[in-house]
XYZ file of N, CA and C in Angstrom:
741
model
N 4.458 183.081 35.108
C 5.704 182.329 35.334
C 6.868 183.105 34.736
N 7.723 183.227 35.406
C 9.244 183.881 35.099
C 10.181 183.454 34.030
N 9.520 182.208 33.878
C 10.582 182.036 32.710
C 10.038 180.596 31.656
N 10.142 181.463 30.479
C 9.128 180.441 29.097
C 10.356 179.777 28.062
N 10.410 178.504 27.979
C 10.788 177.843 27.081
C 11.067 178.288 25.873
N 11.990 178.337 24.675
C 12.134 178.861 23.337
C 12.259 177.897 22.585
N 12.146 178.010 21.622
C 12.593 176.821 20.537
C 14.275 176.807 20.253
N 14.803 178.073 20.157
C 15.916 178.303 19.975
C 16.904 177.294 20.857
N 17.966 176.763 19.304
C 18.822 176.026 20.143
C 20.267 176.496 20.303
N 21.184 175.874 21.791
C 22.525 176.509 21.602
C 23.295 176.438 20.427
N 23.497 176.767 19.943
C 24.846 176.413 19.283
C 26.077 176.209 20.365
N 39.077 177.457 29.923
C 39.488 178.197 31.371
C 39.952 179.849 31.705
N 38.712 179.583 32.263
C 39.078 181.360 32.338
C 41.107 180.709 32.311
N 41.296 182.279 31.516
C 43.170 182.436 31.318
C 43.561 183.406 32.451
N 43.872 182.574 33.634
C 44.638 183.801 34.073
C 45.949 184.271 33.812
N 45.884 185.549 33.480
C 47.303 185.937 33.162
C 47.938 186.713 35.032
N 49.156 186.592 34.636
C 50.067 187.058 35.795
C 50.874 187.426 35.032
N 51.239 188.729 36.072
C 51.914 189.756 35.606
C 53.047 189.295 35.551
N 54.644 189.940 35.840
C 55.722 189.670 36.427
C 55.304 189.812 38.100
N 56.375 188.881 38.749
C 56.282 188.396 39.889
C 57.089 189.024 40.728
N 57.104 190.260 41.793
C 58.153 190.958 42.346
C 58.551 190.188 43.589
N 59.396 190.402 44.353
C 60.109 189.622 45.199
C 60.486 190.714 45.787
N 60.093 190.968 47.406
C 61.149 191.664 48.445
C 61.748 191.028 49.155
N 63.247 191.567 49.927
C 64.177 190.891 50.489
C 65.116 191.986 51.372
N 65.759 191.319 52.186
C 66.659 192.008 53.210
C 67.796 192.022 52.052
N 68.315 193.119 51.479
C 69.847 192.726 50.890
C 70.884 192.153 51.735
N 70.970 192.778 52.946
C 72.335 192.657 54.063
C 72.011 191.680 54.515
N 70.541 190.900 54.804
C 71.159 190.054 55.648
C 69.719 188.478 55.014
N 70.273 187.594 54.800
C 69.543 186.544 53.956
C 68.496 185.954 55.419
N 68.854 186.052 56.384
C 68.144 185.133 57.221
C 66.862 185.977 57.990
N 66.971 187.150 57.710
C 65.651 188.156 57.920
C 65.098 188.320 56.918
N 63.683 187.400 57.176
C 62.793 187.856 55.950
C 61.638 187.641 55.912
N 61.033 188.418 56.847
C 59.549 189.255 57.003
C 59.834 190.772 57.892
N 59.504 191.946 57.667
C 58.816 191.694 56.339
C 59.778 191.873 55.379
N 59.776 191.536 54.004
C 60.450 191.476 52.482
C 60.710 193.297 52.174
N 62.073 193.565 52.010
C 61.958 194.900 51.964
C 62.751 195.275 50.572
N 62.780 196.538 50.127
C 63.382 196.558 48.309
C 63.195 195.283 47.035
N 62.162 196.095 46.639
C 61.876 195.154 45.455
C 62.524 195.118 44.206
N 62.683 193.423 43.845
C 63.374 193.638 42.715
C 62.871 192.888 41.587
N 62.977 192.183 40.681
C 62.004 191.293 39.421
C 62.529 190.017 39.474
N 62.099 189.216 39.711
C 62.634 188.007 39.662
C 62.453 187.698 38.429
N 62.297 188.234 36.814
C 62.312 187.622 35.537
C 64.035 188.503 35.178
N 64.176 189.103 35.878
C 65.460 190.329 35.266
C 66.531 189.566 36.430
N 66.394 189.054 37.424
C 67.481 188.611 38.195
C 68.419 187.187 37.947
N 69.659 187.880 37.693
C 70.603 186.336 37.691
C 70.692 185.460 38.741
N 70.057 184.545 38.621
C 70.385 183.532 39.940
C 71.674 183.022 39.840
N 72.598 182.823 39.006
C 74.187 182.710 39.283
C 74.928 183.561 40.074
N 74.252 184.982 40.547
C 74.854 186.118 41.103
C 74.344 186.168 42.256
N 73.266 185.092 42.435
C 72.598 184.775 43.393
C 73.723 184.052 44.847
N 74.046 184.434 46.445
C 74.629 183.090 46.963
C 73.989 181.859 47.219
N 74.297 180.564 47.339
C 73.540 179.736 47.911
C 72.723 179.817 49.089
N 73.310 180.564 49.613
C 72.349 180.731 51.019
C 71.272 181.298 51.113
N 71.101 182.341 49.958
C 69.720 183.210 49.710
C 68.905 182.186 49.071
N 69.484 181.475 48.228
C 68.967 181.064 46.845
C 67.354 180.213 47.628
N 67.168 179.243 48.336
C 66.170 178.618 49.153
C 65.099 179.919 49.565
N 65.379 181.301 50.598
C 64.372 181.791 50.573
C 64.049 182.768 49.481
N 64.287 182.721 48.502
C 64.002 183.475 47.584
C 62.949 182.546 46.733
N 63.084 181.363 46.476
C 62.324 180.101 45.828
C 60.834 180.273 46.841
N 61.386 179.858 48.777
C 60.147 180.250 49.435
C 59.227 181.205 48.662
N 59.876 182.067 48.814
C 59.294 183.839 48.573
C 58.396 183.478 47.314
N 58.912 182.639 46.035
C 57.889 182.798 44.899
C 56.922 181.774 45.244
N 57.191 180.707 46.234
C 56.304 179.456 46.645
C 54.853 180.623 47.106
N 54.902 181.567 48.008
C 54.453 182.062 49.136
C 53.505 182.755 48.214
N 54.355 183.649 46.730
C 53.363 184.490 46.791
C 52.011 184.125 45.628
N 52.577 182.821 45.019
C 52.059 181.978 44.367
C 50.450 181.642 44.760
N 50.427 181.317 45.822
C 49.979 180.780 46.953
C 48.978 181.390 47.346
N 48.736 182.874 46.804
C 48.189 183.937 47.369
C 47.334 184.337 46.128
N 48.490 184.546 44.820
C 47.406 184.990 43.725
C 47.415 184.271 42.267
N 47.843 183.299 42.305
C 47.900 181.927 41.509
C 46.191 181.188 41.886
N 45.179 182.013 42.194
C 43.540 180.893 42.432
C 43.097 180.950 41.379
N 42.367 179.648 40.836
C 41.372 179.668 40.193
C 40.064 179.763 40.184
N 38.946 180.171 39.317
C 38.147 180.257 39.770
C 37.124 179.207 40.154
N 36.246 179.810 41.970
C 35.794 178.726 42.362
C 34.552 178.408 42.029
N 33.399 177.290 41.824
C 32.299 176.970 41.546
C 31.513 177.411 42.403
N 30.494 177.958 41.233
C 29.185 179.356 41.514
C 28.512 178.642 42.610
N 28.482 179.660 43.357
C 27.623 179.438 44.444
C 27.120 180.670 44.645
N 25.179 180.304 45.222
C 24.578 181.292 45.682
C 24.213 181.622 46.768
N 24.232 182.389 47.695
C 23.612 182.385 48.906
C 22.754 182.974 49.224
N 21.686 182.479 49.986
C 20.826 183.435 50.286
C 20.786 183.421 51.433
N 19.974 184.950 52.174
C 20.606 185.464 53.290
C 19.425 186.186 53.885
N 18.917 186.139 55.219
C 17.919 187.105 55.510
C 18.627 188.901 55.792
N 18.274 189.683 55.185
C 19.249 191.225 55.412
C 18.231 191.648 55.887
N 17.716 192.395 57.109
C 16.507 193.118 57.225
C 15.548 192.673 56.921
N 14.322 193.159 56.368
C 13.261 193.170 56.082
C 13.016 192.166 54.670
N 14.110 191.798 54.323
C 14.154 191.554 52.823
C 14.996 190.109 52.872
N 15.241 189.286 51.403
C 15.677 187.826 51.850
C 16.451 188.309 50.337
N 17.879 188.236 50.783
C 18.616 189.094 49.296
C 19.583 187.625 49.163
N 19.557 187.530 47.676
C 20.388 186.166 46.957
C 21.650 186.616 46.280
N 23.135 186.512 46.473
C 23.986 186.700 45.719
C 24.641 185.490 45.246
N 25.241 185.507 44.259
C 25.891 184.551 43.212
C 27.179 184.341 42.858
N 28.327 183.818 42.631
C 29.339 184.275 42.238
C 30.103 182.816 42.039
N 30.821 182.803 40.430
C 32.017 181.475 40.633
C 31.887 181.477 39.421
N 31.802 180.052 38.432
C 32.261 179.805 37.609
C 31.525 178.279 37.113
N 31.430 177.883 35.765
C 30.711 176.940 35.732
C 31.582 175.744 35.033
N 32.023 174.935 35.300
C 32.490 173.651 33.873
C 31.246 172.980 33.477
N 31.078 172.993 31.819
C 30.002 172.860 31.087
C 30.365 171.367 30.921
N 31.274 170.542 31.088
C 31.886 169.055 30.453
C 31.156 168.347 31.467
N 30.084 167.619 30.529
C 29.669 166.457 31.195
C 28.109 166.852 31.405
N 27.718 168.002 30.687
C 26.167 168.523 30.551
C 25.737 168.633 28.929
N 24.881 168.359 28.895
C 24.393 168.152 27.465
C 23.522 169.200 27.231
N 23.791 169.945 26.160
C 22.559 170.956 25.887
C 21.489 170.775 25.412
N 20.552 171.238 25.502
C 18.740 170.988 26.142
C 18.181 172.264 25.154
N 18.531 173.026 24.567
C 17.800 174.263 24.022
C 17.961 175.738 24.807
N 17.093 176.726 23.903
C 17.283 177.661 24.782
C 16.444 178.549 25.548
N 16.226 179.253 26.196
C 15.368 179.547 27.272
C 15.080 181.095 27.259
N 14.081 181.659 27.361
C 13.810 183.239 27.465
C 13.799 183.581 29.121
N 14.226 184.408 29.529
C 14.056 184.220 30.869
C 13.746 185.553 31.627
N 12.801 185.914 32.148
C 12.057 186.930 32.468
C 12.238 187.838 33.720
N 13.357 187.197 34.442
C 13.633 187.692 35.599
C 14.123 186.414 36.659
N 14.659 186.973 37.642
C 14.631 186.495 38.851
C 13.688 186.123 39.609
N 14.022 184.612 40.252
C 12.928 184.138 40.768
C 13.235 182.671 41.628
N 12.522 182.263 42.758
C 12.582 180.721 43.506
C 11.153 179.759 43.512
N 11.457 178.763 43.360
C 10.422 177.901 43.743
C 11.125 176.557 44.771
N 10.841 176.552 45.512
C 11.840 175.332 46.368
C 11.161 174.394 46.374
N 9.694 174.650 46.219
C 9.391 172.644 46.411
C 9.469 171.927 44.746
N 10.060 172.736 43.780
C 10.832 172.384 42.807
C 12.099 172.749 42.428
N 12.817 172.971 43.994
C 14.465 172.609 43.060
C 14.732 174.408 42.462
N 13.553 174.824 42.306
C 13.931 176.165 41.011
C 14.806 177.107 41.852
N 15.510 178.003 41.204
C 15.920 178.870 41.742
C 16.857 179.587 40.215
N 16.832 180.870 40.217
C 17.092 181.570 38.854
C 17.340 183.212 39.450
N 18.590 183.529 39.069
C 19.231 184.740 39.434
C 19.961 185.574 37.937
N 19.385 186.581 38.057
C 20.629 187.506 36.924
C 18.986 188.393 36.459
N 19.444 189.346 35.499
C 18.683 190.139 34.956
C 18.248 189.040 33.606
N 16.966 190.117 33.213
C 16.333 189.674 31.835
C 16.975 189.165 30.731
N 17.048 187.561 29.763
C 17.302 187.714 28.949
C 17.794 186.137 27.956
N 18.886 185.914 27.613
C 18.462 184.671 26.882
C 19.269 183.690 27.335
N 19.215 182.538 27.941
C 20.045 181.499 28.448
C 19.953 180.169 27.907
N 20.969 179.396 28.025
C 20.506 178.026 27.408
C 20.608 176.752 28.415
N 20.085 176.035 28.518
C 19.577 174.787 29.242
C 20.547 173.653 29.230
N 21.351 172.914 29.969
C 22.136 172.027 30.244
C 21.501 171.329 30.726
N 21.125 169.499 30.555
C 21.030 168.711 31.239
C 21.942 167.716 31.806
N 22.356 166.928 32.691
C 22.828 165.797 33.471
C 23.141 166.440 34.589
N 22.341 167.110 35.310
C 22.658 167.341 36.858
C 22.243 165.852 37.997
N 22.640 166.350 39.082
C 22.262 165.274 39.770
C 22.300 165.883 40.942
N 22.090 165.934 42.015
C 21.726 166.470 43.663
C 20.173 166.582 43.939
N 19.419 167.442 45.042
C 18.148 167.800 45.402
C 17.215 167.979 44.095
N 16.034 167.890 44.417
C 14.829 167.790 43.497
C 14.226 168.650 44.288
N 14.365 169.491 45.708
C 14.039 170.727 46.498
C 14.654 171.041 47.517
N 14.270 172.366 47.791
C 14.952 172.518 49.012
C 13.859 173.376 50.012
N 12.510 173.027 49.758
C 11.682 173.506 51.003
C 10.326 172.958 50.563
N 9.772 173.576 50.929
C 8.112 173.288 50.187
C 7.455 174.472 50.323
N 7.885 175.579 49.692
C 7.798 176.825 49.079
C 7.139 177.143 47.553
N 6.229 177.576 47.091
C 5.775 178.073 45.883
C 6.464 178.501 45.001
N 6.021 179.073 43.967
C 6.616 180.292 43.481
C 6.978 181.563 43.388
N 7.858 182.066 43.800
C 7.916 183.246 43.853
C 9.331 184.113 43.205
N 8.599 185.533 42.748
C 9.441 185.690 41.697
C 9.879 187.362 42.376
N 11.253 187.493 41.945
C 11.931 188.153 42.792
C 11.897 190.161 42.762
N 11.870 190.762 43.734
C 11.667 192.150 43.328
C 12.752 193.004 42.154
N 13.542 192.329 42.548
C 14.516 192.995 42.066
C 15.761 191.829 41.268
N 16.556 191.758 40.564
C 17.120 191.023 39.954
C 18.618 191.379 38.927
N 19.611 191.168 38.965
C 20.801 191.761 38.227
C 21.740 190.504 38.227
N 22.666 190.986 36.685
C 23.779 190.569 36.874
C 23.838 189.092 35.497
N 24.770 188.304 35.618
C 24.619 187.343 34.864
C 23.660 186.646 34.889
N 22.940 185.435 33.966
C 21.444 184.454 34.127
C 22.610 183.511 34.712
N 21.627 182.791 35.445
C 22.220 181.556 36.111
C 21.013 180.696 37.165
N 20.703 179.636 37.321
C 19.716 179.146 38.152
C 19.554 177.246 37.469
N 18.351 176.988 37.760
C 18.408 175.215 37.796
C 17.023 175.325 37.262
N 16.344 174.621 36.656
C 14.714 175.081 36.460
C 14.439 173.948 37.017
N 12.520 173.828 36.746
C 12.144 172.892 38.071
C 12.354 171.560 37.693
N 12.206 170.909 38.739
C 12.532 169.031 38.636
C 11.826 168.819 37.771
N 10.219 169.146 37.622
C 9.489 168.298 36.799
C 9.798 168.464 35.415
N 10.699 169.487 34.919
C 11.054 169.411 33.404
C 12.489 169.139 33.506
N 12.998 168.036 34.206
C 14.305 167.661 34.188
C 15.454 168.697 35.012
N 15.019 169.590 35.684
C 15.811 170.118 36.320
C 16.853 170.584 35.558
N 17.416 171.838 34.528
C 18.109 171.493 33.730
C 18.686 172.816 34.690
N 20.646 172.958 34.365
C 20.940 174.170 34.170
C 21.219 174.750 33.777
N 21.086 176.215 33.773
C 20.670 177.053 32.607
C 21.917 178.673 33.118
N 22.621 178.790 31.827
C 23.122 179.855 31.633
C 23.457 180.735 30.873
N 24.106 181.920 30.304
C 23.538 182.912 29.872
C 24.176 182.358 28.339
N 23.407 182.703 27.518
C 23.645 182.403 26.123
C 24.837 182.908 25.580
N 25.442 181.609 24.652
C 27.213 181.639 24.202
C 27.539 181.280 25.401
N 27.391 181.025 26.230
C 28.691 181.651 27.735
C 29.631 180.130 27.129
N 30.404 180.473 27.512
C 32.127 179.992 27.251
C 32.349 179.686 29.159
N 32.804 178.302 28.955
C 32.522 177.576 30.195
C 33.631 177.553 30.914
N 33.932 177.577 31.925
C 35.010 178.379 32.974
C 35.036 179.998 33.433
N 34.258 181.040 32.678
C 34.022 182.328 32.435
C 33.508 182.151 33.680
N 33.690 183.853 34.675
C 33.550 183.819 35.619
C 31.267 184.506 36.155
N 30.896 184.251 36.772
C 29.919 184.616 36.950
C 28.803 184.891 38.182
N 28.004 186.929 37.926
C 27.726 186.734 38.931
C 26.637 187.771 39.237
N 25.796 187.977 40.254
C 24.592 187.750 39.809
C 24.068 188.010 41.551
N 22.815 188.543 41.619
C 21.795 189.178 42.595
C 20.705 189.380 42.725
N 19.885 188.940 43.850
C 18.423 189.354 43.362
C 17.736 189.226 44.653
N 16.810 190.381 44.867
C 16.067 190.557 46.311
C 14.997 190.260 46.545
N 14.586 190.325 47.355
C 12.959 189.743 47.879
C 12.472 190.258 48.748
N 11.934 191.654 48.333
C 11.199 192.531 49.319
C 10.390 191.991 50.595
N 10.566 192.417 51.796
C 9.704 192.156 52.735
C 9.078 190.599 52.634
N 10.309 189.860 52.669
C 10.103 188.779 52.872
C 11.213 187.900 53.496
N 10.679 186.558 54.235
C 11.104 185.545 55.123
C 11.859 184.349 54.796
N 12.551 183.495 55.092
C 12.429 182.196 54.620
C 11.659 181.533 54.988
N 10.933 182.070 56.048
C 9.574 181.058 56.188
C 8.710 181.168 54.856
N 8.039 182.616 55.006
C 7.475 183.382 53.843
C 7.600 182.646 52.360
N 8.802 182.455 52.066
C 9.099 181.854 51.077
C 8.922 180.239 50.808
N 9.139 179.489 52.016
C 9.129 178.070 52.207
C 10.419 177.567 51.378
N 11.858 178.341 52.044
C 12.921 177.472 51.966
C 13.443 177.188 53.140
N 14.210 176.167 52.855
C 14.574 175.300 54.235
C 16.224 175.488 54.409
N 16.513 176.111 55.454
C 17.946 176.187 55.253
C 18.975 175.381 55.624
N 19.900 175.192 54.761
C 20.858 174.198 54.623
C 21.956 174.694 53.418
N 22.566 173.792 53.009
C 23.771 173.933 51.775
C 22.767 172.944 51.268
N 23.044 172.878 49.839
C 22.232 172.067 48.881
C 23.149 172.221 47.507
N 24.096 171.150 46.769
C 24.541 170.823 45.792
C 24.022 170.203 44.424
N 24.350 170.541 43.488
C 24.636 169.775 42.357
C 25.582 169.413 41.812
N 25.931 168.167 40.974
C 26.872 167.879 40.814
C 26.452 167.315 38.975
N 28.088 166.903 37.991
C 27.611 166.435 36.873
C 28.887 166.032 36.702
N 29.134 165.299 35.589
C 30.845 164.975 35.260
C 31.168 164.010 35.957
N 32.679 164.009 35.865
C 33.876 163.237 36.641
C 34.014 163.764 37.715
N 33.641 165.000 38.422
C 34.394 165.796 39.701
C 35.283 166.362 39.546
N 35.297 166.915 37.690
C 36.597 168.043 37.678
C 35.814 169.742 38.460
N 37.126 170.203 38.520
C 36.888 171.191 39.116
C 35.681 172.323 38.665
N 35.055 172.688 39.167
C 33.505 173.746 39.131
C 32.959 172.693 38.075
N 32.991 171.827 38.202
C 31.412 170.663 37.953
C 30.633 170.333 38.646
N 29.612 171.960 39.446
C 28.970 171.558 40.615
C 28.875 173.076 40.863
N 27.526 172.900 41.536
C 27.076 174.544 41.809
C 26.160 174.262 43.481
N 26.482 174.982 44.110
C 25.604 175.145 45.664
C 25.061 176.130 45.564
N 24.047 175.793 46.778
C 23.080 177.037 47.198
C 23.081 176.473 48.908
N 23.197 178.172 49.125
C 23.339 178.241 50.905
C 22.427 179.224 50.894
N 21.300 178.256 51.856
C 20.443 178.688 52.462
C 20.834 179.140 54.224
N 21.023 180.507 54.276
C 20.764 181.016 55.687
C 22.368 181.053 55.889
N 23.496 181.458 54.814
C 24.734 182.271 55.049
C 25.626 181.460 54.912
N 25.476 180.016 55.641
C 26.660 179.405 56.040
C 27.855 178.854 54.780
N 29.052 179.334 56.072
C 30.128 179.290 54.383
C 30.492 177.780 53.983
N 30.878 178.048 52.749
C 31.029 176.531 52.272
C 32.936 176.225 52.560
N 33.178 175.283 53.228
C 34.327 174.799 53.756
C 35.179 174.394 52.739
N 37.112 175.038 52.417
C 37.577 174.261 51.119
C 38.937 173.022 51.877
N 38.006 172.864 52.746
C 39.169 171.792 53.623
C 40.469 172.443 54.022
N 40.362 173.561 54.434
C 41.422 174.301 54.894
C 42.678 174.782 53.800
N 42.466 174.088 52.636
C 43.635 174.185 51.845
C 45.028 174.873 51.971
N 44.000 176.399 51.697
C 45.046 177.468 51.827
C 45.507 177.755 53.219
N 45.027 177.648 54.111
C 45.586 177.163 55.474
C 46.740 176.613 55.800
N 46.254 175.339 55.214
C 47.204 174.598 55.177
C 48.463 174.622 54.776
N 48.301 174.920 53.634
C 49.532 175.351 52.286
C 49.895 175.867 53.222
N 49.692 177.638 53.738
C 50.493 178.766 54.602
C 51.118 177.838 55.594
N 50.525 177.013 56.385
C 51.275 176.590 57.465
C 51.871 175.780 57.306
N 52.173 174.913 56.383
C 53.492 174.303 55.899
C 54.520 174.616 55.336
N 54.006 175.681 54.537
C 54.962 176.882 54.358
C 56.043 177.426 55.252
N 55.102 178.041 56.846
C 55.954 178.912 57.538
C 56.711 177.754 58.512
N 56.398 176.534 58.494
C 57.297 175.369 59.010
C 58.458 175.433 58.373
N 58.050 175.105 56.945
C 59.469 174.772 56.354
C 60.484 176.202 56.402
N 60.151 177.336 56.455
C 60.662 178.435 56.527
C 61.762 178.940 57.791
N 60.877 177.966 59.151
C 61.704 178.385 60.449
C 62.667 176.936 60.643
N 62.123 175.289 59.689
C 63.473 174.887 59.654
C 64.451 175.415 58.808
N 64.532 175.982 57.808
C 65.258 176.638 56.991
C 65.973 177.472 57.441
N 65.201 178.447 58.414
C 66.454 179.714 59.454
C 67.391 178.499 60.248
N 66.722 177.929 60.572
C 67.378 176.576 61.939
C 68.958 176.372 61.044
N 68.725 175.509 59.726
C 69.589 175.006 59.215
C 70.657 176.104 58.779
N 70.377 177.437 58.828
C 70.799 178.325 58.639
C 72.125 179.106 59.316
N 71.091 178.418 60.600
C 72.084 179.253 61.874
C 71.584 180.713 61.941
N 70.001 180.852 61.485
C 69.816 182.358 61.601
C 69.070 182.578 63.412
């Protein structure tokens, strides 16, 4: 088995942004895509500013906000048939509020069991155990099987019958970003006995990354269009803005 119990017990990511540059037509306020000569919007007087610029220039920091103002999103893994091989990648972020720690865990590698829920990604080494999850108790009726190859941060769910706990890499500091890989030589999802679908957990209130998926067989996980959205309300308000403009 891949991974043995210890006695040992446990004891927002910050994004920083830089300064924010801003391009613009000097000559003429009502052309503006694309944004041309850059200047700092922390060094610029907006009193020297005219009124008429002053709206797409506000756009302009709405827009680019919009773009690299994300936080990070909740870990999700996917697994994927590539060739000959059934390869698992990982990536996001965890909120620890609202999981109780459980002890800590030695963990031997990468590895799945689906008709228990298991599933465990990252290289060799020491993780600690969170309990109050809640979602699937499996996701196939698949054995055990433990993975060829394996890298990257610990991260995974252990099986239902010992409470399903989840488990991540020791100290980790909760919002920290995380991420993680692991292959499965010459093998199937049949082979394996997982069943493909999206499959969640959840814990907490429903603050943000209190909840981890697994996608079985690629499919992407949907964020309700958000950023879509945002953009296209954006470039609305932008062409009534030329309108009112008279551009």
């Amino acid at each position: 088995m891949f991974l043995t119990i210890s006695a040992r017990f446990y004891s927002f990511r910050s994004l920083k942004i830089g300064t924010i540059f801003l391009s613009f037509y000097r000559a003429n306020a009502c052309n503006t895509w694309p944004y041309i000569g850059v200047i700092s919007a922390s060094n610029m007087g907006m009193k020297a500013l005219p009124k008429k610029r002053l709206p797409l220039i506000l756009f302009g920091i709405a827009v680019t906000l919009l773009f690299f103002v994300q936080p990070a999103q909740a870990f999700t893994i996917t697994l994927e048939q590539v060739g000959a091989n059934v390869v698992a990648n990982g990536s996001g972020a965890i909120n620890l509020t609202g999981l109780t720690p459980a002890g800590g865990a030695a963990i031997g590698g990468g590895g799945i069991e689906a008709s228990a829920g298991q599933i465990i990604t990252g290289s060799p080494g020491s993780a600690t155990a969170y309990t109050g999850l809640n979602g699937p108790t499996s996701f196939g009726s698949g054995g055990l099987f433990n993975a060829s190859t394996s890298s990257g941060d610990l991260f995974g769910r252990f099986p239902t019958q010992f409470g399903g706990p989840l488990l991540v890499p020791f100290l980790y500091t909760s919002g920290d970003p995380l991420t993680n890989s692991m292959t499965f030589d010459n093998a199937t999802f049949a082979s394996l006995g997982v069943t493909p679908g999206t499959y969640e957990w959840t814990w907490g209130t429903g603050l943000p990354n209190q909840n981890f998926t697994l996608i079985i067989g690629g499919a992407g996980v949907p964020d309700g269009g958000t950023t879509v959205s945002l953009l296209g309300f954006g470039l609305l308000g932008l062409a009534a803005l030329r309108r009112k403009l008279g551009c």
